[in-house]
Short mmCIF file of C-alpha atoms in Angstrom, two decimals:
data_model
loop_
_atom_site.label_atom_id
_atom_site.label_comp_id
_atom_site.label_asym_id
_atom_site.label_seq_id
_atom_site.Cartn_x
_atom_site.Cartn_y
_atom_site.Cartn_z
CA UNK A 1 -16.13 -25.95 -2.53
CA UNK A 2 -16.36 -25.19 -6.62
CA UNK A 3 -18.69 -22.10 -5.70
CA UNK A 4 -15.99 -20.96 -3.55
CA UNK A 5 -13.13 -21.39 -6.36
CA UNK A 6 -15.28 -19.42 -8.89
CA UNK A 7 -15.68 -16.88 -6.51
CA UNK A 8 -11.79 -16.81 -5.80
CA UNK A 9 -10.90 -16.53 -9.65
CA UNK A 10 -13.86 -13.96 -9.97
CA UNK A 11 -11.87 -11.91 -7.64
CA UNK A 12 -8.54 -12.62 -9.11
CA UNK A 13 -9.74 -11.46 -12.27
CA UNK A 14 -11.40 -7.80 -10.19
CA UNK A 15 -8.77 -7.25 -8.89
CA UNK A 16 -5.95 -7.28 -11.46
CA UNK A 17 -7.82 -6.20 -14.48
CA UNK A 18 -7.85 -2.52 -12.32
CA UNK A 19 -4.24 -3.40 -11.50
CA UNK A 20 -2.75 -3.78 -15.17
CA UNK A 21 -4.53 -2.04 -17.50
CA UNK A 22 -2.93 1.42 -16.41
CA UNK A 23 -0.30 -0.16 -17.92
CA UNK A 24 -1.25 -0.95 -21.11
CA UNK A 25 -3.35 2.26 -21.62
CA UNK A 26 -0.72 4.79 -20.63
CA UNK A 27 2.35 2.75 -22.30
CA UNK A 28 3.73 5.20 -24.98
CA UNK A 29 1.30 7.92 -24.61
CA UNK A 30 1.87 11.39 -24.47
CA UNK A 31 -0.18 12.62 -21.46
CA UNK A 32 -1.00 16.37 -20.76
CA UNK A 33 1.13 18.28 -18.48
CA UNK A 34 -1.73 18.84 -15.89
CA UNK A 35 -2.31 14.89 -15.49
CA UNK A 36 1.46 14.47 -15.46
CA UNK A 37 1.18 16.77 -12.62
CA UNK A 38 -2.39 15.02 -10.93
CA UNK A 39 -0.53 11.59 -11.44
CA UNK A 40 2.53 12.78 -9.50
CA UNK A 41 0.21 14.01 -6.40
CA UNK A 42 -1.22 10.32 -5.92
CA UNK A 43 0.96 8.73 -3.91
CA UNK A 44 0.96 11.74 -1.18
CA UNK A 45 -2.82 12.16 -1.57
CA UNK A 46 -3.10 8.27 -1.34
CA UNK A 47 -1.07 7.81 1.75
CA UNK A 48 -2.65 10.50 3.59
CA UNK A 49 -5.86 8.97 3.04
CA UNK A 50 -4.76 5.67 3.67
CA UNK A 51 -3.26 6.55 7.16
CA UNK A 52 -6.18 9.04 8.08
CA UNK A 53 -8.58 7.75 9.92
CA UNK A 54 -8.12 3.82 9.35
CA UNK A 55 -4.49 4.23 12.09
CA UNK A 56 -6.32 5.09 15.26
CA UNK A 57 -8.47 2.14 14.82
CA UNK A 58 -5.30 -0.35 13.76
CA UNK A 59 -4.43 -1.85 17.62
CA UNK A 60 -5.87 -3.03 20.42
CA UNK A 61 -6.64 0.55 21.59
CA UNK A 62 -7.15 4.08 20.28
CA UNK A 63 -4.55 5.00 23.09
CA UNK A 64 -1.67 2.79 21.45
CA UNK A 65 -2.28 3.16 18.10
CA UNK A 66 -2.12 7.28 18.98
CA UNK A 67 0.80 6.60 20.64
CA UNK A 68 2.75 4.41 18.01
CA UNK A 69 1.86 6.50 15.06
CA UNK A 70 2.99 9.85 17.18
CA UNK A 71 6.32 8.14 17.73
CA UNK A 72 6.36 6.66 13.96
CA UNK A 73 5.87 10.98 12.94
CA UNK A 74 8.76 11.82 15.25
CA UNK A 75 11.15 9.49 13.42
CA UNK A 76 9.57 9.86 10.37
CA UNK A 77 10.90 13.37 10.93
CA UNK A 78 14.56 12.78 10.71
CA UNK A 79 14.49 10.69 7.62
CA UNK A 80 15.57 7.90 9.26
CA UNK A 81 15.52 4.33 7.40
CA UNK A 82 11.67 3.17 6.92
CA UNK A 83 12.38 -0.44 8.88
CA UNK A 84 13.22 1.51 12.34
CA UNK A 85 10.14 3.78 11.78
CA UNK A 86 8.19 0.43 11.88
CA UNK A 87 9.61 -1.41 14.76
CA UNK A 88 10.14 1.38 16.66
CA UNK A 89 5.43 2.18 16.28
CA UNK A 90 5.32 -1.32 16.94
CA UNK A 91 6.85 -1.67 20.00
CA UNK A 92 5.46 1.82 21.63
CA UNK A 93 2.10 0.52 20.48
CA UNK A 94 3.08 -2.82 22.36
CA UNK A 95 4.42 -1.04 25.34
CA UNK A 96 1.20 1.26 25.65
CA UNK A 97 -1.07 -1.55 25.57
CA UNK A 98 0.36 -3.97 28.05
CA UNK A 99 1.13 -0.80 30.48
CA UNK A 100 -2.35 -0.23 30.34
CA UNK A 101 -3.65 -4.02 30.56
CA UNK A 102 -1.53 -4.10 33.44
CA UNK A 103 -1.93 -1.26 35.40
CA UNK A 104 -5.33 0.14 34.66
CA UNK A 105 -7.39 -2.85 33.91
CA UNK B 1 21.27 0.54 1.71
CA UNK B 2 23.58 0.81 -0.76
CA UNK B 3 23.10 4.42 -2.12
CA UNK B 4 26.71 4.78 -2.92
CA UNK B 5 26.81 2.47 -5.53
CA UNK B 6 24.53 4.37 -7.47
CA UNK B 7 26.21 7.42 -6.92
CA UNK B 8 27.28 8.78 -10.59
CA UNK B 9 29.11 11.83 -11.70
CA UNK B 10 25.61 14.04 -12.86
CA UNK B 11 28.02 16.13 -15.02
CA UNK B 12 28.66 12.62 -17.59
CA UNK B 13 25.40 13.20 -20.02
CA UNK B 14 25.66 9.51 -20.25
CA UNK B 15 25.43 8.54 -16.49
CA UNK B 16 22.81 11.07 -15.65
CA UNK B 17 21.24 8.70 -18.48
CA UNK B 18 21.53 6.25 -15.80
CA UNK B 19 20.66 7.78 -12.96
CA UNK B 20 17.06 7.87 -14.23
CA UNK B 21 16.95 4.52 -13.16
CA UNK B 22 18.25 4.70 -9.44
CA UNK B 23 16.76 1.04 -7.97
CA UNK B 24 17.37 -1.40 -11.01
CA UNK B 25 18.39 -4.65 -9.47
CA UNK B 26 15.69 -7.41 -8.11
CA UNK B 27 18.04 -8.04 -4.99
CA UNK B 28 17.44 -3.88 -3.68
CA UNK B 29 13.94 -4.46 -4.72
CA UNK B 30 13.47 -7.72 -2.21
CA UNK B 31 15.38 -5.53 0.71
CA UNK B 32 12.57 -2.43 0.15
CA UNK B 33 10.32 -4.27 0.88
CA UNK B 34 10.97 -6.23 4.30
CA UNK B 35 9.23 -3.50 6.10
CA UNK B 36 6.33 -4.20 4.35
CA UNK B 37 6.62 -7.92 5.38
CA UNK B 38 7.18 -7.17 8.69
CA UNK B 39 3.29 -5.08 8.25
CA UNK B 40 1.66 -8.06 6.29
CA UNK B 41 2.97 -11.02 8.57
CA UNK B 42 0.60 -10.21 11.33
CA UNK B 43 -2.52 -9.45 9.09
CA UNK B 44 -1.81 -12.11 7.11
CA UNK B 45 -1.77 -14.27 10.29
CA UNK B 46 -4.91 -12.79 11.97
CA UNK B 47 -6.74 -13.34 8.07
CA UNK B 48 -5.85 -17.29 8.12
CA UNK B 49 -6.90 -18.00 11.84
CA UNK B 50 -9.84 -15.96 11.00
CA UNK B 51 -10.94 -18.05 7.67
CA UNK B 52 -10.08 -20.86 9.35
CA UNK B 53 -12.60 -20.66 12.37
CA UNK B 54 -15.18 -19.04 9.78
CA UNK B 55 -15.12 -22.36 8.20
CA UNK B 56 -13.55 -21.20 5.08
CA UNK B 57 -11.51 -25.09 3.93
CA UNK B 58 -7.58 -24.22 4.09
CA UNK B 59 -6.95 -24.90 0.23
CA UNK B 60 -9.38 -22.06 -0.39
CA UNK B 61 -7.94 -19.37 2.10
CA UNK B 62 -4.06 -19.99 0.89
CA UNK B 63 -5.50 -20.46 -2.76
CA UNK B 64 -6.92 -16.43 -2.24
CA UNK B 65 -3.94 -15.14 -0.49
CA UNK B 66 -1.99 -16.53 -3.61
CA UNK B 67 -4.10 -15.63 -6.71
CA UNK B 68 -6.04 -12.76 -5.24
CA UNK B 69 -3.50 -10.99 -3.06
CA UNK B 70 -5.35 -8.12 -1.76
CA UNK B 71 -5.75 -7.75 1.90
CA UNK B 72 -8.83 -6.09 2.97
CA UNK B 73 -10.83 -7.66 0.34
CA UNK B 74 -10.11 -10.96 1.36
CA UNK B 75 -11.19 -10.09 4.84
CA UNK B 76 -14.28 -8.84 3.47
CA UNK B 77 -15.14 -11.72 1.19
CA UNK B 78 -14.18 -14.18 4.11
CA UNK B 79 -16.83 -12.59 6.37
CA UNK B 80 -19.65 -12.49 3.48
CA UNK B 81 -18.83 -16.11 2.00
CA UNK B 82 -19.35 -17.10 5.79
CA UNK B 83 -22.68 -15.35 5.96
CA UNK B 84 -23.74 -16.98 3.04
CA UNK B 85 -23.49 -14.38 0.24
CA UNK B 86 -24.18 -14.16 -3.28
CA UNK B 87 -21.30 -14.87 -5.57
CA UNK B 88 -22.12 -11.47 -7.38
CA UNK B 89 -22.30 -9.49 -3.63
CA UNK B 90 -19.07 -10.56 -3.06
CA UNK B 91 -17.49 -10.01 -6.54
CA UNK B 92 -18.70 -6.35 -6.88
CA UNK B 93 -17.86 -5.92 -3.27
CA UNK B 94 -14.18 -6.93 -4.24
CA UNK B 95 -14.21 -4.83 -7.34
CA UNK B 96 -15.37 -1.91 -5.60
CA UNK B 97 -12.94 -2.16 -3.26
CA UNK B 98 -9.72 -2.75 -5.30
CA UNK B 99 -10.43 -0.39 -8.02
CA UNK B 100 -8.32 2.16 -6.16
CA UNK B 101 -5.45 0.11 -7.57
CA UNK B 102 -6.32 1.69 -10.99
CA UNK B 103 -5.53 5.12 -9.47
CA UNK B 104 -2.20 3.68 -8.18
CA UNK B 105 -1.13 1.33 -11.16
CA UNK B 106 -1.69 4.47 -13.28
CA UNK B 107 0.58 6.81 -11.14
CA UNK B 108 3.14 4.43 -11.17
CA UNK B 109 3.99 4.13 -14.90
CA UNK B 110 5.71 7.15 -15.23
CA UNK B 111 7.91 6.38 -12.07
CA UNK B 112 9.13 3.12 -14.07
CA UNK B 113 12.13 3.99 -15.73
CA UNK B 114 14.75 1.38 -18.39
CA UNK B 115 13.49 -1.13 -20.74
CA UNK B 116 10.27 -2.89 -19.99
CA UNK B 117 8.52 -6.21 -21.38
CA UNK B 118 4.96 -6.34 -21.20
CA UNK B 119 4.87 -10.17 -20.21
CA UNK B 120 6.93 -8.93 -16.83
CA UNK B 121 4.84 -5.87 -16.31
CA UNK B 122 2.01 -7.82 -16.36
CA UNK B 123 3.31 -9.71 -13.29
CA UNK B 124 4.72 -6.85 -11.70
CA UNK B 125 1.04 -5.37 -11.84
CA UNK B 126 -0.73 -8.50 -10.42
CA UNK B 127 1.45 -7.34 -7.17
CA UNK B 128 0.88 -3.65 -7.10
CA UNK B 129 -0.91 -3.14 -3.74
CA UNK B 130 -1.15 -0.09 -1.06
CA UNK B 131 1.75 -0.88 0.35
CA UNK B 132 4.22 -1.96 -2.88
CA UNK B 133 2.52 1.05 -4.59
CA UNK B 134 3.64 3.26 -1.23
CA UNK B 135 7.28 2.10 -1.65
CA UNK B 136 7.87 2.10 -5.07
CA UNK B 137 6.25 5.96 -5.54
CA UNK B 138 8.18 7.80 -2.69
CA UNK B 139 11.86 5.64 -3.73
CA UNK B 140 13.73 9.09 -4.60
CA UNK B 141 14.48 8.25 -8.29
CA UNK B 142 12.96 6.12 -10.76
CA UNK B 143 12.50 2.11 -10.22
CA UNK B 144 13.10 -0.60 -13.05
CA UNK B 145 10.52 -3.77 -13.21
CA UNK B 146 13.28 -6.02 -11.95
CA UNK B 147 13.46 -3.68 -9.09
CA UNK B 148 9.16 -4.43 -8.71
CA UNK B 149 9.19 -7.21 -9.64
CA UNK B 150 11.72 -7.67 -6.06
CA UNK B 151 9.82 -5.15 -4.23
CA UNK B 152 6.42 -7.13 -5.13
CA UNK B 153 7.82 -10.84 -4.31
CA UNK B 154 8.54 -9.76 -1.05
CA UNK B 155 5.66 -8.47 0.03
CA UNK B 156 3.47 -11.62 -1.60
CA UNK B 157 5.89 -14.27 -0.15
CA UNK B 158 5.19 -12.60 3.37
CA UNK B 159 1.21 -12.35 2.94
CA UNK B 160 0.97 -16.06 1.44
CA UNK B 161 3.34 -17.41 4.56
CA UNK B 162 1.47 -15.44 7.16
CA UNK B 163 -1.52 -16.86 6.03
CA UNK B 164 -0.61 -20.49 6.38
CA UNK B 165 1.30 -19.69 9.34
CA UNK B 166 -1.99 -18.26 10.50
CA UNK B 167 -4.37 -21.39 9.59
CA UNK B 168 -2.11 -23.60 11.27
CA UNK B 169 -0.59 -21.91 13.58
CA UNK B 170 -2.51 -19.20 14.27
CA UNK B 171 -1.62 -18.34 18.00
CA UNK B 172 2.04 -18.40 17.56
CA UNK B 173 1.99 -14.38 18.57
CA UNK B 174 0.30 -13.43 21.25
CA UNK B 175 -2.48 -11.47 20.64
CA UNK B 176 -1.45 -8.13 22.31
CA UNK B 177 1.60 -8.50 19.93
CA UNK B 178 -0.09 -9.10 17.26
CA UNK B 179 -2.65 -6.43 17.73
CA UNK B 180 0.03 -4.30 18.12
CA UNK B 181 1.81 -4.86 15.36
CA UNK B 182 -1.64 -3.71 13.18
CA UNK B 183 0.29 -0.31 13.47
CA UNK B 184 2.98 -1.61 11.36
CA UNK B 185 1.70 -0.54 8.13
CA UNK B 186 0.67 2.45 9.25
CA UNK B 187 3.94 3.36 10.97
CA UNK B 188 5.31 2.79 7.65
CA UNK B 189 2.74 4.84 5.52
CA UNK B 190 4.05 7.96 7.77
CA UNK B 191 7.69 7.38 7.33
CA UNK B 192 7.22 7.51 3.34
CA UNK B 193 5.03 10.34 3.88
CA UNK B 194 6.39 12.74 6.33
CA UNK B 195 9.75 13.74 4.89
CA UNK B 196 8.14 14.17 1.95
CA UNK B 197 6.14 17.16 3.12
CA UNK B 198 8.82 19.10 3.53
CA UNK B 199 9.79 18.66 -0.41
CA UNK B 200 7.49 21.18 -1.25
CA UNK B 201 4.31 23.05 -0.08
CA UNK B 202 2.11 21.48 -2.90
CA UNK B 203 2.23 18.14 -1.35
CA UNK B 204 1.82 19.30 2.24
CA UNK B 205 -0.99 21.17 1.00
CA UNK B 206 -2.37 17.82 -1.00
CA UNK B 207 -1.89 15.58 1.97
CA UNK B 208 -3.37 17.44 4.13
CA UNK B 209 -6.39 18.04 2.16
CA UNK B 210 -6.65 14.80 1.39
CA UNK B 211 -6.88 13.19 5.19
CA UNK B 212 -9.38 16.35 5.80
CA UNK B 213 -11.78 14.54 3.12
CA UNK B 214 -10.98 11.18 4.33
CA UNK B 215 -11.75 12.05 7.52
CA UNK B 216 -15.16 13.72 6.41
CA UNK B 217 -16.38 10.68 4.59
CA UNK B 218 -15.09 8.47 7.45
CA UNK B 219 -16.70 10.24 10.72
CA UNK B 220 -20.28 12.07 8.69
CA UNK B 221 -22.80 9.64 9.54
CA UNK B 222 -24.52 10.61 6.27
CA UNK B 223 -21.94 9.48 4.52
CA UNK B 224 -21.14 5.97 6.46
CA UNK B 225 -22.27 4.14 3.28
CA UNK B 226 -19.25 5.09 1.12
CA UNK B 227 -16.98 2.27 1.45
CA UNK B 228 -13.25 2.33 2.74
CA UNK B 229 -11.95 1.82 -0.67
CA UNK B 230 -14.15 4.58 -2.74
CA UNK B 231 -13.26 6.95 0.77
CA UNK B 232 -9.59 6.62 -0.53
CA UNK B 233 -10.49 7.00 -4.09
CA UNK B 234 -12.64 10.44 -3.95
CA UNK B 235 -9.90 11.87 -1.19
CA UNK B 236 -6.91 11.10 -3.74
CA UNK B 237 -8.27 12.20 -6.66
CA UNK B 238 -9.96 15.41 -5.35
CA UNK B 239 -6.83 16.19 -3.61
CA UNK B 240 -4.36 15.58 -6.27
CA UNK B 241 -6.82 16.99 -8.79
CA UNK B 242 -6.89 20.55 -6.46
CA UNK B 243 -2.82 19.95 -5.79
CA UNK B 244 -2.34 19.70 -9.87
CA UNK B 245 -4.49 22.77 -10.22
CA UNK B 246 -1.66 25.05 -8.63
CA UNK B 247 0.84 26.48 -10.55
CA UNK B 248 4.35 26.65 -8.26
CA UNK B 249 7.83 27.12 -10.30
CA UNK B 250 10.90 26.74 -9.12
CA UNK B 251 11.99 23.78 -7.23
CA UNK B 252 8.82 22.47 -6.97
CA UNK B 253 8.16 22.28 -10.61
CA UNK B 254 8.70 18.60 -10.83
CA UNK B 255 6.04 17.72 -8.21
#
């Protein structure tokens, strides 16, 4: 048990330090126009790479999770509120897999 | 959402002043980010059943979702403290794994806009994760920390109740649902991302180069050591470093 706590505040501590100290290194500093610029691009560079590859393997089967996430781009399209982007992958995902647990298993 | 509220006459020097800081109350904050809730419930659900039968003592498993808050580390660190590894494995495991969080922490300063106090930034920071970082970049104008602060206690109230949900009762969804439902995060990752590629070609370009590398690093078998979370870090930053590289004017000049 007190092994295990260390190694839970051990990771606490990993994992924020990385988490704050952006903050307290970039508060009030000029930075140059290029990283302005590189800083800006994370979040799109970020998201790609979270979504690509990781989403094929994020259901029961590559077949559903395909299907979900091609639905989820189709919304996505008309800017439609984030929530019904969700529910809506969800249940395609959902209706893929028992479809195919039912009828081809 | 209540947009209109926040809808001020750009021509007053003084409101455009204010428009800087588009998402300032705690309250919008906790409604952003319900669909990331609605994402964590289920993991955070499949991560307590799954300590639980690895033999991981309940105290511990809530005690991580609470302090440590960071989802595919604590899956990680569950498996290896059940196989009966090193304290040091699994810290440096963790650390390389969450370090991305740097890269995302960093990128969010300059979206934080209003006064800020360092004693609440450093709480709004312990909750900066994919998914809060996600939200709070691709919001259309700048955020406040009240506004993260909301955004952030959403998101951790969800993960810390899915877990105990999940150690006690872990089968309440059925597990096609809740395999299912592992697409929820995702589903919401591509309804941040895909309007904004039409904003400008730069960040089509960048996004698109930057699930190319992901993709390399994920399916080269030469490169199957590099782990998920330096995979995101060397596709962001090579991708955003490229993307920054390209001079565009015009109404893509604030990208």
């Amino acid at each position: 048990m007190f092994d295990k706590i260390i190694i839970i505040i051990m990771m606490t501590l990993v994992t924020y330090i990385p988490r704050v100290l952006p903050f307290t290194l970039f508060k009030d500093r000029n930075i140059a126009p290029y990283w302005i610029s590189f800083l800006k691009l994370i979040p799109y560079a970020a998201l790609a790479s979270l979504i690509f590859p990781q989403v094929i393997y994020s259901t029961g089967s590559i077949g559903s999770a395909i299907f979900g996430a091609a639905l989820a781009v189709l919304l996505a399209s008309t800017k439609i509120n984030v929530i019904y982007v969700v529910i809506v992958g969800i249940t395609g995902s959902f209706i893929f897999d028992i479809i195919n647990i039912h009828f081809f298993n | 959402m209540n947009v209109n509220k926040y809808k001020i006459n750009t021509q007053d020097p003084v409101a455009k002043e204010h428009k800087l800081c588009f998402s300032p109350l705690v309250k919008d904050g906790v409604k952003a980010g319900v669909p990331i809730a609605l994402g964590y419930i289920p993991i955070a659900i499949t991560f307590g059943m799954i300590s639980q039968t690895s033999g991981i003592p309940n105290f511990i498993t809530v005690m991580m979702s609470i302090i440590v808050f960071a989802g595919a580390s604590q899956f990680i660190s569950v498996e290896m403290m059940a196989a009966g590894a090193s304290v040091v494995e699994i810290i440096i495991t963790t650390f390389i794994l969450n370090f991305r969080h740097f890269l995302m922490s960093s990128s969010l300063c300059s979206k934080i806009k209003g006064n800020t106090q360092t004693r609440i930034m450093n709480i709004v920071a312990f909750g900066i994760t994919d998914e809060t970082f996600a939200v709070a970049s691709l919001q259309k104008q700048s955020v406040s920390q009240h506004w993260l602060l909301g955004l952030n206690f959403t998101a951790h109230f969800a993960w810390v109740a899915g877990t105990i949900v999940g150690i006690y009762a872990g089968n309440i969804l059925p597990e096609v649902l809740r395999t299912s439902m592992g697409i929820a995060l995702y589903a919401m990752f591509i309804a941040l991302l895909i309007p904004s590629l039409k904003k400008a070609r730069k960040i089509l370009i960048v996004s698109l180069l930057s699930a190319v590398i992901s993709g390399l690093l994920f399916f080269m078998p030469l490169l199957s050591f590099i782990t998920s979370g330096w995979r995101i870090i060397i596709s962001t930053v090579v991708a955003a470093a490229i993307g920054a590289k390209m001079n565009e004017s015009g109404e893509e000049a604030d990208v």
